[in-house]
Short mmCIF file of C-alpha atoms in Angstrom, two decimals:
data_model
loop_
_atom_site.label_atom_id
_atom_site.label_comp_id
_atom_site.label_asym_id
_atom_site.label_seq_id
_atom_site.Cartn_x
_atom_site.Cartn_y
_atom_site.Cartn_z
CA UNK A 1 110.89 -70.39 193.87
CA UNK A 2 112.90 -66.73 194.32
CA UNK A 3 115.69 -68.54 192.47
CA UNK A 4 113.68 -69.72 189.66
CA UNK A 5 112.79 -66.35 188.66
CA UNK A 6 116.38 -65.27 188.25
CA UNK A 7 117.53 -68.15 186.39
CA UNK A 8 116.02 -70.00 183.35
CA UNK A 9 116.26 -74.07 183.53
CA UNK A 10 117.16 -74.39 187.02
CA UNK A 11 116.16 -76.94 189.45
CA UNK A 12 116.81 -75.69 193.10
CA UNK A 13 117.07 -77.91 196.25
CA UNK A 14 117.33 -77.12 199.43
CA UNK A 15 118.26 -78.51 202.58
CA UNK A 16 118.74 -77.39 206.14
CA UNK A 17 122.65 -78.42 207.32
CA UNK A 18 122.59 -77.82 210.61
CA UNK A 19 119.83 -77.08 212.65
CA UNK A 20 120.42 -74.29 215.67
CA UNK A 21 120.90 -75.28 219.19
CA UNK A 22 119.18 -73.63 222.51
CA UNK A 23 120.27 -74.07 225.92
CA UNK A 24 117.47 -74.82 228.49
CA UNK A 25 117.33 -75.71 231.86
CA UNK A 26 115.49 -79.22 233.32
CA UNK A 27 114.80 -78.85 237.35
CA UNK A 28 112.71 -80.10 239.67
CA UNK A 29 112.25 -83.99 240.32
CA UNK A 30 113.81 -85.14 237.75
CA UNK A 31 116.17 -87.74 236.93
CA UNK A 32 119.63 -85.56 235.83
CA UNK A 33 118.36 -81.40 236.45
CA UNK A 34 120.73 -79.30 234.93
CA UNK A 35 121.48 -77.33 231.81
CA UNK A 36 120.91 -78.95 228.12
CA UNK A 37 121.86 -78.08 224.58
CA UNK A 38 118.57 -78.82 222.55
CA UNK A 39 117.73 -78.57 219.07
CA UNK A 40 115.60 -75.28 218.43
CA UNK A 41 112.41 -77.03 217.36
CA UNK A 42 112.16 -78.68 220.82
CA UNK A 43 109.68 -78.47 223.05
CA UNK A 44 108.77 -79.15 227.06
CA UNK A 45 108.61 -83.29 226.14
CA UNK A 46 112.03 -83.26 224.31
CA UNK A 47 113.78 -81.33 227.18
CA UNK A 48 112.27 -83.42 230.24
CA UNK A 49 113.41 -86.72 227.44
CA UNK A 50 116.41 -84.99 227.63
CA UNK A 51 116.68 -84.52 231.79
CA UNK A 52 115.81 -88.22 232.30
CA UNK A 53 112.42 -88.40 232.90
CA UNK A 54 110.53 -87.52 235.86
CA UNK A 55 111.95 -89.61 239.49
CA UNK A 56 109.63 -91.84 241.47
CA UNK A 57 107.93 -88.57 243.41
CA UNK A 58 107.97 -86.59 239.91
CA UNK A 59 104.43 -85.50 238.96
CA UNK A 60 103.14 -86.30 235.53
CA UNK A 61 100.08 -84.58 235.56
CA UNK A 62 101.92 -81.01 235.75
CA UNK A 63 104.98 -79.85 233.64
CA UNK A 64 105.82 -75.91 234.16
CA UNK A 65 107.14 -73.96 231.22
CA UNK A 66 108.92 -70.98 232.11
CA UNK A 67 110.65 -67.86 230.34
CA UNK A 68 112.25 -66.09 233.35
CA UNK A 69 110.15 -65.45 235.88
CA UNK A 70 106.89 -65.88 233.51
CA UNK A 71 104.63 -68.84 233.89
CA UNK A 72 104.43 -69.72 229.69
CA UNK A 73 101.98 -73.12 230.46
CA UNK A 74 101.49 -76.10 232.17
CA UNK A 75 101.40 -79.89 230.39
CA UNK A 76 100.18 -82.53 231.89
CA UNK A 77 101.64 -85.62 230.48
CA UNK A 78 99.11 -88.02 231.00
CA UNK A 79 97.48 -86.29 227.72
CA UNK A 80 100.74 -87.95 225.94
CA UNK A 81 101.41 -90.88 227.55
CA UNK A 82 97.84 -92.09 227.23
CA UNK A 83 96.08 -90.48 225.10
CA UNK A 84 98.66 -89.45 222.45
CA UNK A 85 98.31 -85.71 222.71
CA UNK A 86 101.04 -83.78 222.15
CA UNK A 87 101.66 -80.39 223.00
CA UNK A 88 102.65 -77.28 220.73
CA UNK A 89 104.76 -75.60 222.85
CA UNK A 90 108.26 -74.15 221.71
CA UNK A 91 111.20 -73.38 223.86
CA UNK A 92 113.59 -70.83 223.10
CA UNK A 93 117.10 -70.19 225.30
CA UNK A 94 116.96 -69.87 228.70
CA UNK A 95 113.55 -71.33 229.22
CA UNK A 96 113.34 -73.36 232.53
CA UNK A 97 111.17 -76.75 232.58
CA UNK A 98 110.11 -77.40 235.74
CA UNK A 99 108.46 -80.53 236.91
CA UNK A 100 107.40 -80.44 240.51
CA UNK A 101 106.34 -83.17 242.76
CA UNK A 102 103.60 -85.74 242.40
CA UNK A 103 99.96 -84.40 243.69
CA UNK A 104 97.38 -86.84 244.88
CA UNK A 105 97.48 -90.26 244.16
CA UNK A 106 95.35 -93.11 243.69
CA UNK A 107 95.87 -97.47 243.26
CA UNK A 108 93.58 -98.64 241.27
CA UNK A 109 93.35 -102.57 241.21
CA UNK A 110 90.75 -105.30 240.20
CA UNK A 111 89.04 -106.05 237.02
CA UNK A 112 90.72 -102.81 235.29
CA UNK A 113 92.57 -102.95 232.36
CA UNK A 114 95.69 -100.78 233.14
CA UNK A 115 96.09 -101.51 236.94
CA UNK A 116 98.79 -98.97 238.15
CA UNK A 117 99.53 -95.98 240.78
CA UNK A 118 97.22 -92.72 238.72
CA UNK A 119 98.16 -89.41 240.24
CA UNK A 120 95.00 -86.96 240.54
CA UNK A 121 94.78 -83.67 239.02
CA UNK A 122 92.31 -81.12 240.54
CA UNK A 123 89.40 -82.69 242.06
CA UNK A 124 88.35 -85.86 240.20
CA UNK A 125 85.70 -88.68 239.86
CA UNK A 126 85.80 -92.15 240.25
CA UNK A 127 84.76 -92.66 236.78
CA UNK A 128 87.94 -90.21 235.97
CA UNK A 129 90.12 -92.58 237.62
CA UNK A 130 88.78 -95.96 235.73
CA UNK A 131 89.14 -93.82 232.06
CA UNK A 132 93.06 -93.31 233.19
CA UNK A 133 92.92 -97.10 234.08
CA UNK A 134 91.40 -98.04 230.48
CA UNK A 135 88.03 -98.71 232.02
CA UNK A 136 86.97 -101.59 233.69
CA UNK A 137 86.99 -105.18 232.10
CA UNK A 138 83.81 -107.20 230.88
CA UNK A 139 84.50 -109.24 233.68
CA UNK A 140 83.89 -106.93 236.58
CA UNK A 141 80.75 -106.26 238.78
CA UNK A 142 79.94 -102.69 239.08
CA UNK A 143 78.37 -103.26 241.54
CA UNK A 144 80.96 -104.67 244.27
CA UNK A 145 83.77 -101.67 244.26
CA UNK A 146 85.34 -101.28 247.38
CA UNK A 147 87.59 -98.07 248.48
CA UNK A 148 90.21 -98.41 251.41
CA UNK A 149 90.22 -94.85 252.49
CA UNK A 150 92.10 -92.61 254.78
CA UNK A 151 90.53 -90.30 256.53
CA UNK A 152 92.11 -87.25 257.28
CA UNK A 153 95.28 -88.45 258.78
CA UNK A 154 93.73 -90.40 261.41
CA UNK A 155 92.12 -94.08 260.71
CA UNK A 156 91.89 -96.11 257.44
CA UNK A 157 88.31 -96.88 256.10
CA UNK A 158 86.75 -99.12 254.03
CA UNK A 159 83.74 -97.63 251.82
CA UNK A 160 81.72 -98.77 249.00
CA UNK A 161 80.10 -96.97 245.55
CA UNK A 162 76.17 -96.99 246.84
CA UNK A 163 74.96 -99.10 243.60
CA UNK A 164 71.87 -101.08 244.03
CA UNK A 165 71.87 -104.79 243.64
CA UNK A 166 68.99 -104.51 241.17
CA UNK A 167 70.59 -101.27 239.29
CA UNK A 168 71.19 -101.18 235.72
CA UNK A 169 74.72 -101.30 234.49
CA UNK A 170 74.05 -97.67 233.35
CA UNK A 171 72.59 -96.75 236.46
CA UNK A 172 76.10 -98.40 238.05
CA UNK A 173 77.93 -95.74 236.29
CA UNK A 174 76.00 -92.79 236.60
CA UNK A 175 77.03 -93.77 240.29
CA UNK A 176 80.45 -94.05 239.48
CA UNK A 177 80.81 -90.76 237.52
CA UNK A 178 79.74 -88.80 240.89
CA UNK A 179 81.30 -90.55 243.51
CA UNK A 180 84.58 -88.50 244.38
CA UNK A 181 87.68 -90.03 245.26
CA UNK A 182 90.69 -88.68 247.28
CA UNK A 183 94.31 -88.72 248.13
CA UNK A 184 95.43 -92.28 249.22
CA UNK A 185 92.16 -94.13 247.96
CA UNK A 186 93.25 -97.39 247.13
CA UNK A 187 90.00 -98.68 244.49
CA UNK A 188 89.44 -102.28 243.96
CA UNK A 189 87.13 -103.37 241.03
CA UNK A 190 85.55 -106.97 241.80
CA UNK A 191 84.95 -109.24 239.25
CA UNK A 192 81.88 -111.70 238.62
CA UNK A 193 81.09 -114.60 240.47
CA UNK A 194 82.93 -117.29 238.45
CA UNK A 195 79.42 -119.68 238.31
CA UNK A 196 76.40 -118.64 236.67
CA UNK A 197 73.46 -117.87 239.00
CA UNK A 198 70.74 -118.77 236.13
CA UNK A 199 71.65 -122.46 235.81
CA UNK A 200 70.62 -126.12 237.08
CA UNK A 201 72.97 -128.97 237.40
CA UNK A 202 71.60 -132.01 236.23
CA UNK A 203 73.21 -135.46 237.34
CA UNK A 204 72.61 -139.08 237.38
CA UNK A 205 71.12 -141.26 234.77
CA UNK A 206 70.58 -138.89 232.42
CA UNK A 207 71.58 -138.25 228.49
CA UNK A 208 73.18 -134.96 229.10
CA UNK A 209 74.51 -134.76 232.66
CA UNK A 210 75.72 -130.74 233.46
CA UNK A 211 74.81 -127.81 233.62
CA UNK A 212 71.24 -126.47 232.04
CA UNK A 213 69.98 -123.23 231.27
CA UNK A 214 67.43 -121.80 233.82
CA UNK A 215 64.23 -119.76 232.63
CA UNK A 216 61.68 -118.30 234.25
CA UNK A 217 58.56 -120.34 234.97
CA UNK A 218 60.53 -123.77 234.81
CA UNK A 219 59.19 -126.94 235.78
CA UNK A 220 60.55 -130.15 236.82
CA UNK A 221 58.97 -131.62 233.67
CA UNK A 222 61.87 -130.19 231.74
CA UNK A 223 63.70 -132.55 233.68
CA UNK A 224 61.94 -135.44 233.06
CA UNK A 225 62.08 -134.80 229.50
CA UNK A 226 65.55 -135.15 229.94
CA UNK A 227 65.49 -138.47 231.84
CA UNK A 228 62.94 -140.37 229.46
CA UNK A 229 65.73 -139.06 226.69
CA UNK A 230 68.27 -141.33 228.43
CA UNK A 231 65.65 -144.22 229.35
CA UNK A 232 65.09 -144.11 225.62
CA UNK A 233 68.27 -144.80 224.52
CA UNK A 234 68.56 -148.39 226.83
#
């Protein structure tokens, strides 16, 4: 637009050559630490791409961002890697990316969608941990989730979210989103009995041998109905 002005009947283009390069430093647990040329438009994400990744005790809920001695800000990666939030960080030379190791951590197993190893950040809820995990199936029971615990460096436990057998699926997880969970908890969502606990099998001499609905109030003349259907029919 500034060269329009100056000339008449000009069409002006421009594009960016070469883009300037920063060099930043990747330490911590990470796959290759060391020193890294990076484009300047990069931020915390593209230098720890950059450093390999995060190793096996590498946390991913905390990513340090600092300019000398200053703390700039933390990440936590999990916002990316699950729930597609990036951050808006920018990293000019000599800025240090830090990633430090792992903090708590939690297996989560069972009717969950995402089964995995989730690493804790602060104090969280067991409701926390199933959102990380996807959330629980259609097929699992509430009801029946079982914790092997350790407690405080001594014995391993086994303890149970106190849900009523009569409870409300939305009583169930107003359970769940208060029970806390710890370092080391490894969570096991149950699924559903795999037979239907509303139901009469019908055999023998009948039209339609199986399985048949059950309703409250039933009688056995239901099932007679049935067998003068298959008397009929001879």
């Amino acid at each position: 637009d500034a060269l329009k002005q100056q000339y008449r009947n000009v069409q002006v283009a421009v594009t960016v050559a070469h883009l300037r390069s920063i060099r930043v430093f990747v330490v911590g647990d990470v796959q290759r630490p060391g020193a890294y040329d990076i484009s300047s438009l990069s931020s915390s994400l593209n230098a720890l791409y950059a450093g390999g990744g995060p190793t096996s005790v590498g946390s991913l809920r905390v990513l340090r961002h600092y300019r000398g001695n200053q703390l700039i800000g933390e990440i936590d990666l999990y916002d990316f890697l699950l729930h597609g939030v990036q951050s808006e960080d920018r990293l000019v030379a000599g800025d240090t990316v830090l990633v430090p190791p792992a903090g708590p951590q939690i297996a989560v197993y069972g009717s969950v969608k995402r089964p995995a190893i989730y690493e804790l950040k602060d104090r969280a809820t067991l409701a926390a941990v199933l959102d990380d995990a996807g959330g629980a199936t259609v097929a699992a029971e509430l009801g029946h989730i079982e914790i092997d615990r350790i407690s405080a460096n001594k014995e391993r436990e086994t303890v149970s979210v106190d849900v009523p057998a009569s409870s409300s699926p939305d009583n169930a997880r107003a359970n769940i989103a208060t029970f806390p969970v710890y370092d080391g908890d490894r969570v096991r969502v149950s699924p559903i009995l795999p037979y239907s606990q509303r139901v009469i099998y019908l055999q023998g001499h009948v039209a339609r041998p199986g399985s048949l609905a059950y309703s409250d109030g039933m009688h056995r003349s239901e099932e007679r109905r049935v067998g003068k259907e298959c008397r009929s029919r001879w």
